[in-house]
């Protein structure tokens, strides 16, 4: 065959592939994305969480299964559902009690208005003497130290929210600061930190806002090794409880806070003749979650044994107990329905791609990336034959303009053309393909969130197993994990473009003659 003829045939082949890809892209439409999302993120789904009165999470799984069957996708497992066995631990608020006792062992006060974060799955009893440690804070610059010369070993440490600096600035509390206080108390040998609102807190509902997460229960994979249980408990109480604990000293939280603010010095002390008993009672039960798995089988007899995996979590946060619903239109209704459109695009191809495409709608991401963890242990195509995981999580929002710079500690919503790509940079070839597709679609990629977010979505369980990843997002916004994450704020045009990007990258990877090169593997 002469060179000219060979070149002509090559051009024809490339042209056919390009036209085919363009045709499949047209099946991804804003109208279809909207229609799917109006169901997935509607009020009837009750926030797609475990334990809601209406089983919205199961209804969402049934919808995804029905759509897969309608498209004619091959079930990845029998009946499309990969059962994920879970162990649920739920606090029992009716039996969770804190009692105060005087020097003679007599109860002086009792309340059920407490809750805790973390701790062992079994019932937990904590008792000990009490010390007041102000804010429980240490400032490395000023050397302000609430726990200096205070014996914390074996004690229950009463602390207020925020810090001296935050109180002076008038800024609100944050969990990162409170966790640092717990770490410092743990190093001092304390049994528990009892956190109560400081009287000048501009956000007096702060502790109450944490309650719904802490009392909603926790889930773990059944049979999984127990994670490290800290030898300290973080317990949340009320300002009233704090004042009751201080009663014998003749002090109040408000008075002590004013003294600290005026002097800018700690006012910490042991509360004499007072002990506390805390009973944290929990219920345990086994439940079953569902990953929804479907496959478009590759057309090449050998290469179809390799695959590209698409993942998106379809669970969210449920309800707030007061009539509000966390519909999670962006988180992660957007990624969930994008996978339906990508699956339809691949399934509509007359000649399927050379390699197989696996679609995994995973459960329990909001509970600790549980569904993707289970899939990584039970993949439908072995992990060593999985070329890439493309994960879509929150791809439906846009800021009015692009950001000049990205601050990983604040909300960083991309503009009309921006898109974040979380990548472990295991494959230079993969990133080159990504850049090429972005250029074709007019998208502006950024990997500035990679370091901060590498463990925060379902791609992590692929990354840790050596599979290259592309985690796609348009960024965080003020509606993240709020009941205001609603349908009317979705940018369907942007969502379509990100979905087309994901399809295009997978299309190229699935049809390459040679396997993707991983030149910087995870060590």
Coordinates of N, CA and C in Angstrom, one line a residue, residues 76 102 137 147 162 197 267 356 374-375 386 389 407 514:
X76 N -24.1 -4.5 35.9 CA -22.8 -4.8 36.3 C -22.8 -5.9 37.3
X102 N -22.3 16.3 94.0 CA -21.5 17.1 94.9 C -20.5 16.2 95.6
X137 N -7.9 27.4 74.9 CA -7.1 27.8 73.7 C -5.7 28.1 74.1
X147 N -4.9 26.5 79.4 CA -4.6 25.2 80.2 C -3.3 25.2 81.0
X162 N -15.2 29.3 70.6 CA -14.4 30.4 70.1 C -13.1 30.5 70.8
X197 N -21.7 27.1 74.4 CA -21.6 28.4 73.8 C -21.1 29.4 74.7
X267 N -8.6 32.6 83.0 CA -9.3 32.6 84.3 C -9.7 31.1 84.5
X356 N -14.4 -1.4 27.9 CA -15.7 -1.3 28.5 C -15.8 0.0 29.4
X374 N -16.6 0.2 49.2 CA -17.1 -1.2 48.9 C -16.8 -1.6 47.5
X375 N -17.1 -0.7 46.5 CA -16.8 -1.0 45.1 C -15.3 -1.3 44.9
X386 N -8.6 -1.4 35.5 CA -9.3 -0.1 35.5 C -8.3 1.0 35.2
X389 N -10.6 6.4 37.0 CA -11.9 6.7 37.5 C -12.2 8.2 37.3
X407 N -8.7 30.2 46.9 CA -8.4 30.0 48.3 C -9.1 28.7 48.8
X514 N -3.2 1.7 22.6 CA -2.3 1.3 23.7 C -3.0 1.8 25.0

